[in-house]
Short mmCIF file of C-alpha atoms in Angstrom, two decimals:
data_model
loop_
_atom_site.label_atom_id
_atom_site.label_comp_id
_atom_site.label_asym_id
_atom_site.label_seq_id
_atom_site.Cartn_x
_atom_site.Cartn_y
_atom_site.Cartn_z
CA MET A 724 -22.39 8.62 25.20
CA ARG A 725 -22.12 9.43 21.20
CA THR A 726 -21.63 12.67 22.51
CA ARG A 727 -18.37 11.68 25.02
CA THR A 728 -16.83 9.61 22.60
CA LYS A 729 -16.63 12.60 20.04
CA ILE A 730 -15.25 14.99 23.37
CA GLY A 731 -12.54 12.03 23.56
CA LEU A 732 -11.59 12.12 19.90
CA GLY A 733 -11.50 16.00 19.95
CA VAL A 734 -9.23 16.16 22.94
CA ILE A 735 -7.13 13.58 21.50
CA GLY A 736 -6.68 15.10 18.08
CA SER A 737 -6.06 18.45 19.81
CA GLY A 738 -3.78 16.73 21.85
CA MET A 739 -2.21 15.04 18.98
CA LEU A 740 -2.06 18.03 16.99
CA ALA A 741 -0.38 20.31 19.81
CA ALA A 742 2.48 17.89 20.19
CA SER A 743 3.40 17.91 16.34
CA TYR A 744 3.57 21.54 16.62
CA TYR A 745 6.05 21.13 19.84
CA PHE A 746 7.76 18.77 17.80
CA TYR A 747 8.39 20.92 14.67
CA GLU A 748 9.16 24.39 16.79
CA MET A 749 11.68 22.01 18.89
CA ALA A 750 13.39 20.62 15.98
CA ILE A 751 12.26 21.95 12.40
CA ALA A 752 11.97 25.72 13.22
CA THR A 753 14.52 28.00 13.80
CA ASN A 754 14.82 28.34 17.46
CA PRO A 755 17.36 27.34 20.12
CA LYS A 756 18.00 23.83 20.57
CA PRO A 757 18.50 23.58 24.56
CA PHE A 758 18.63 19.47 24.15
CA LEU A 759 21.84 19.75 22.23
CA SER A 760 23.28 21.09 25.85
CA ASN A 761 24.05 18.52 28.32
CA ASN A 762 22.52 15.73 26.34
CA ARG A 763 24.21 12.15 26.84
CA ASP A 764 25.03 11.51 23.51
CA LEU A 765 26.92 14.28 22.62
CA SER A 766 30.82 15.03 24.09
CA ASP A 767 31.42 18.06 26.42
CA GLU A 768 34.57 18.12 24.89
CA MET A 769 33.78 19.04 21.33
CA VAL A 770 33.86 22.79 22.12
CA ARG A 771 37.40 22.77 23.44
CA LEU A 772 38.87 20.62 20.84
CA MET A 773 37.58 23.01 18.57
CA GLN A 774 38.99 26.03 19.64
CA PRO A 775 42.52 25.51 17.58
CA GLY A 776 40.45 25.34 14.57
CA GLN A 777 38.46 28.51 15.55
CA THR A 778 41.40 30.64 16.63
CA TRP A 779 43.22 29.96 12.68
CA ILE A 780 40.04 30.16 10.59
CA LYS A 781 39.86 33.68 12.63
CA GLU A 782 43.01 34.81 10.91
CA GLN A 783 42.29 33.63 7.46
CA PRO A 784 41.30 36.10 4.54
CA LEU A 785 38.13 34.68 4.39
CA GLU A 786 35.24 35.99 1.92
CA LEU A 787 31.73 36.10 2.56
CA ILE A 788 29.75 34.91 -0.06
CA GLU A 789 26.37 35.45 -0.72
CA VAL A 790 23.99 32.80 -4.02
CA LYS A 791 20.26 32.82 -4.52
CA ALA A 792 19.01 28.94 -3.69
CA HIS A 793 16.29 27.66 -6.37
CA ASP A 794 13.59 28.62 -4.08
CA GLY A 795 14.80 31.91 -3.53
CA LEU A 796 16.37 32.12 -0.30
CA MET A 797 19.73 34.07 -0.04
CA LEU A 798 22.46 31.55 1.03
CA ARG A 799 25.47 32.84 2.36
CA GLY A 800 29.29 31.09 3.55
CA HIS A 801 32.54 31.80 3.86
CA TYR A 802 35.46 30.54 0.91
CA LEU A 803 39.05 30.55 1.85
CA PRO A 804 41.73 30.78 -1.31
CA PRO A 805 43.98 28.27 -1.59
CA LEU A 806 47.97 29.18 -0.62
CA VAL A 807 48.90 28.67 -4.26
CA PRO A 808 47.22 28.33 -7.40
CA SER A 809 45.04 25.17 -7.69
CA ASP A 810 42.15 23.60 -9.27
CA ARG A 811 41.15 21.50 -6.23
CA ILE A 812 37.55 22.68 -4.43
CA VAL A 813 36.05 21.17 -1.02
CA ILE A 814 32.24 22.06 0.10
CA LEU A 815 32.49 21.17 4.28
CA VAL A 816 29.20 21.13 5.04
CA HIS A 817 27.95 21.31 8.85
CA GLY A 818 25.53 19.68 11.37
CA TYR A 819 22.53 20.48 12.86
CA GLY A 820 22.40 23.90 14.45
CA GLY A 821 26.03 24.80 13.55
CA VAL A 822 27.82 27.02 10.89
CA GLY A 823 30.07 26.60 8.06
CA THR A 824 33.19 28.06 10.14
CA ASP A 825 32.43 24.87 12.30
CA LEU A 826 34.60 22.64 10.46
CA ALA A 827 37.24 25.18 10.66
CA GLY A 828 39.85 21.75 11.29
CA PHE A 829 38.77 20.56 8.30
CA ALA A 830 39.70 23.63 6.40
CA TYR A 831 42.79 23.62 7.86
CA LEU A 832 43.45 20.10 6.65
CA TYR A 833 42.72 21.24 2.94
CA HIS A 834 43.43 24.46 3.17
CA GLN A 835 47.28 22.64 3.92
CA ALA A 836 46.79 20.32 1.03
CA GLY A 837 46.36 23.13 -1.34
CA PHE A 838 42.28 23.53 -1.55
CA HIS A 839 40.06 26.13 -2.26
CA VAL A 840 38.21 25.67 1.07
CA MET A 841 34.25 26.79 0.68
CA MET A 842 32.07 26.64 4.08
CA PRO A 843 27.98 27.26 3.31
CA ASP A 844 26.12 28.12 6.31
CA ASN A 845 22.96 25.89 5.64
CA ARG A 846 19.74 27.80 5.23
CA GLY A 847 18.25 28.66 8.35
CA HIS A 848 21.43 28.58 10.05
CA GLY A 849 24.16 31.25 10.63
CA LYS A 850 23.98 34.11 7.93
CA SER A 851 21.64 32.31 5.52
CA ASP A 852 18.04 33.18 4.88
CA GLY A 853 15.16 30.64 6.04
CA ASN A 854 13.45 29.93 9.30
CA TYR A 855 13.40 26.40 9.04
CA ILE A 856 16.26 23.19 9.22
CA GLY A 857 15.92 21.33 5.95
CA PHE A 858 17.86 17.97 7.41
CA GLY A 859 19.60 17.78 4.05
CA TRP A 860 16.62 17.24 1.69
CA HIS A 861 16.56 20.95 1.03
CA ASP A 862 19.88 21.72 1.33
CA ARG A 863 20.88 19.04 -1.17
CA GLU A 864 20.13 20.98 -4.22
CA ASP A 865 21.64 24.50 -1.91
CA CYS A 866 25.12 21.98 -2.25
CA LEU A 867 24.72 21.88 -5.70
CA ARG A 868 23.90 25.81 -6.05
CA TRP A 869 27.44 26.48 -4.29
CA THR A 870 29.15 24.05 -7.17
CA GLU A 871 27.07 26.07 -9.79
CA TYR A 872 28.93 29.50 -8.42
CA LEU A 873 32.60 27.53 -7.61
CA VAL A 874 32.85 26.13 -10.96
CA ALA A 875 31.71 29.58 -13.07
CA ARG A 876 34.06 31.38 -11.07
CA LEU A 877 37.19 29.10 -10.68
CA GLY A 878 36.67 26.78 -13.59
CA ARG A 879 35.30 24.16 -15.07
CA GLU A 880 37.91 22.15 -14.75
CA SER A 881 37.97 22.01 -11.18
CA ALA A 882 38.08 18.91 -9.37
CA ILE A 883 35.17 19.58 -5.87
CA PHE A 884 34.90 17.29 -3.22
CA LEU A 885 32.01 17.37 -0.92
CA HIS A 886 32.86 16.81 3.07
CA GLY A 887 29.85 16.48 5.76
CA VAL A 888 29.85 15.98 9.43
CA SER A 889 26.76 14.85 10.86
CA MET A 890 23.02 16.85 8.95
CA GLY A 891 26.06 17.80 6.81
CA GLY A 892 27.32 14.29 6.17
CA ALA A 893 23.80 13.29 5.04
CA THR A 894 23.71 15.86 2.96
CA VAL A 895 25.81 15.46 1.11
CA LEU A 896 25.15 11.89 0.30
CA MET A 897 21.60 12.99 -0.32
CA THR A 898 23.40 15.13 -2.80
CA SER A 899 25.16 11.72 -4.33
CA GLY A 900 21.72 10.64 -5.47
CA GLU A 901 21.68 13.93 -8.11
CA LEU A 902 22.52 14.38 -11.57
CA LEU A 903 26.24 15.30 -10.60
CA PRO A 904 28.16 18.02 -12.69
CA PRO A 905 31.26 16.11 -13.80
CA GLN A 906 33.36 18.34 -11.33
CA ILE A 907 32.22 16.70 -8.32
CA LYS A 908 34.25 13.71 -7.77
CA GLY A 909 34.16 12.31 -4.56
CA ILE A 910 32.05 12.37 -0.87
CA ILE A 911 32.95 12.02 2.35
CA SER A 912 30.08 11.64 4.93
CA ASP A 913 30.96 11.30 8.43
CA CYS A 914 28.26 10.14 10.96
CA ALA A 915 25.22 10.45 8.73
CA TYR A 916 21.78 9.11 9.42
CA THR A 917 20.20 7.16 7.00
CA SER A 918 16.97 9.30 6.86
CA VAL A 919 14.93 11.81 8.69
CA ASN A 920 12.05 9.29 9.31
CA ALA A 921 14.53 7.10 10.89
CA VAL A 922 16.98 9.44 13.17
CA LEU A 923 13.86 11.53 14.41
CA ALA A 924 12.06 7.94 15.46
CA TYR A 925 15.56 7.14 16.90
CA GLN A 926 15.41 10.05 18.92
CA MET A 927 11.72 10.36 20.11
CA LYS A 928 12.28 7.17 21.66
CA ARG A 929 15.51 7.80 23.34
CA MET A 930 14.63 11.35 24.49
CA TYR A 931 11.20 11.10 25.15
CA ARG A 932 9.97 7.46 25.36
CA LEU A 933 7.76 8.03 22.41
CA PRO A 934 6.87 5.79 19.57
CA HIS A 935 7.20 7.58 16.67
CA PHE A 936 3.66 6.76 15.53
CA PRO A 937 1.48 8.99 15.49
CA PHE A 938 3.70 11.71 16.57
CA LEU A 939 6.48 12.20 13.63
CA THR A 940 3.81 11.13 11.29
CA MET A 941 1.96 14.81 12.20
CA THR A 942 5.24 16.24 12.71
CA SER A 943 6.03 15.20 8.82
CA ILE A 944 2.95 16.40 7.49
CA LEU A 945 3.13 19.94 9.21
CA THR A 946 6.60 20.28 8.11
CA LYS A 947 5.65 19.50 4.84
CA LEU A 948 3.18 22.09 5.16
CA LYS A 949 5.19 24.44 7.00
CA ALA A 950 8.87 23.45 5.18
CA GLY A 951 8.05 21.87 2.03
CA TYR A 952 9.43 18.35 2.96
CA PHE A 953 8.56 14.73 4.18
CA PHE A 954 10.68 12.98 6.47
CA SER A 955 9.93 10.14 4.17
CA GLU A 956 11.31 11.65 1.15
CA ALA A 957 14.74 12.67 3.10
CA SER A 958 16.47 9.70 2.87
CA ALA A 959 20.20 9.60 2.54
CA ILE A 960 20.02 5.92 1.59
CA LYS A 961 17.85 5.58 -1.01
CA GLN A 962 20.02 8.48 -2.63
CA VAL A 963 23.01 6.95 -2.16
CA GLN A 964 21.65 3.84 -4.03
CA ARG A 965 21.46 6.33 -6.69
CA ALA A 966 25.39 7.73 -6.55
CA THR A 967 27.55 7.54 -9.11
CA VAL A 968 30.86 8.80 -7.58
CA PRO A 969 33.12 7.46 -4.55
CA ILE A 970 32.20 7.70 -1.64
CA LEU A 971 34.07 7.60 1.97
CA PHE A 972 31.89 6.70 4.95
CA ILE A 973 33.23 7.72 8.47
CA HIS A 974 31.45 7.08 11.49
CA GLY A 975 32.33 6.94 15.51
CA GLU A 976 32.00 3.51 16.91
CA ALA A 977 30.43 5.05 19.96
CA ASP A 978 28.18 7.44 18.55
CA THR A 979 24.93 6.80 20.08
CA PHE A 980 23.03 10.46 18.73
CA VAL A 981 23.40 8.85 15.54
CA PRO A 982 23.48 5.12 15.75
CA THR A 983 26.94 3.60 14.33
CA SER A 984 24.49 1.11 12.95
CA MET A 985 23.32 3.82 10.23
CA VAL A 986 26.74 3.50 8.16
CA TYR A 987 26.78 0.14 7.63
CA GLU A 988 23.25 0.20 5.78
CA LEU A 989 24.05 3.25 3.71
CA TYR A 990 27.56 1.39 3.26
CA GLN A 991 25.79 -1.70 1.92
CA ALA A 992 23.28 0.42 -0.48
CA CYS A 993 26.23 2.47 -1.99
CA PRO A 994 26.89 0.66 -5.72
CA THR A 995 30.03 2.59 -6.28
CA GLU A 996 33.23 3.07 -5.78
CA LYS A 997 33.37 3.28 -2.20
CA GLU A 998 35.35 2.85 1.95
CA LEU A 999 34.34 3.03 4.87
CA VAL A 1000 36.00 3.96 8.47
CA VAL A 1001 34.65 3.27 12.03
CA ILE A 1002 36.44 5.10 14.83
CA PRO A 1003 36.79 3.07 18.02
CA ASN A 1004 35.93 5.00 21.45
CA ALA A 1005 34.46 7.58 18.97
CA ALA A 1006 31.14 9.39 19.84
CA HIS A 1007 28.73 11.79 17.67
CA ALA A 1008 30.77 13.63 15.34
CA MET A 1009 33.92 12.72 17.65
CA ALA A 1010 35.45 10.66 14.83
CA TYR A 1011 38.36 13.51 14.01
CA PHE A 1012 39.16 14.25 17.52
CA GLU A 1013 39.50 10.55 18.31
CA ASP A 1014 42.46 9.60 15.94
CA PRO A 1015 43.31 12.62 13.89
CA ASP A 1016 46.29 10.59 12.27
CA THR A 1017 44.05 7.80 10.58
CA TYR A 1018 41.20 10.41 9.97
CA ASP A 1019 43.70 12.63 7.82
CA THR A 1020 45.29 9.25 6.49
CA VAL A 1021 41.72 7.88 5.17
CA VAL A 1022 40.71 11.25 3.56
CA GLU A 1023 44.12 11.74 1.86
CA ARG A 1024 44.21 8.62 0.71
CA PHE A 1025 40.39 8.70 -0.38
CA VAL A 1026 41.03 12.08 -2.24
CA ARG A 1027 44.47 11.35 -3.75
CA ARG A 1028 43.13 7.90 -5.34
CA ILE A 1029 40.92 9.55 -6.66
CA LEU A 1030 43.04 12.32 -8.52
CA ASP A 1031 45.30 10.09 -9.18
CA GLU A 1032 47.89 11.91 -7.35
CA PRO A 1033 50.95 10.00 -5.60
CA THR A 1034 49.74 9.68 -1.30
CA GLU A 1035 51.36 13.04 1.03
CA LYS A 1036 49.37 14.02 4.08
CA VAL A 1037 46.69 16.75 3.45
#
């Protein structure tokens, strides 16, 4: 009986370990992500709607920039100078599985308003080094590294805004809880999750009908060993509680990939000047495309208010 019990426990343990490796390779390792295709929670229209921005960005004088992260990884991204001299900068932070220039539509918005535009590729994405996805946790320090570079290059009088979408939205919120340089004036977070634990537990149940325990716990331990962080520490909501700059929260009302309920939790946790905009009928990362006029207006109003400038279209 004892032998059978040991064998049974061994089989269960081996199965759980195999499952944790599977989920690590699926979600954290820099592998192709087939679950993002034909996903009921993601809009099929996004690629088509992004096309005008992609056409525009290819015509711009982009400069490929390289900086070294705190842990030695080489990070790369594209920089677009303003049309006229300016001290305003935006760092655009892309989402899971993407690249910096995916946010070309936002780059156009800021570029027309006279901003320097920095579009980093997150670690493990695009041209940047790395063999894992940081889900915003290590990326928050990378975001500060890009800030250091831009201040050194463009001057200490610079006014910097961080604008992220999806995982990028969580990244800029995780950055908000750090000791920020005075040049960072405000943060715009679009469709961010509250924490890595929460969003992966939600996705595990929605996609696989599996409980978060023990699978998520095992995968978190493996992620700590291979990528250097536990899911429990990668929390946007804990970081937002320590925020010191104004934050604009944006989310789609029809978001079922990162549930809309999360933005209300984040907004409530924020102790600083804040604004919340929920776009009706917008699915995940579709708020801008669903209602560009409202999106432009709220971003413009937020930025101008912080800069204490007259309102005009961004």
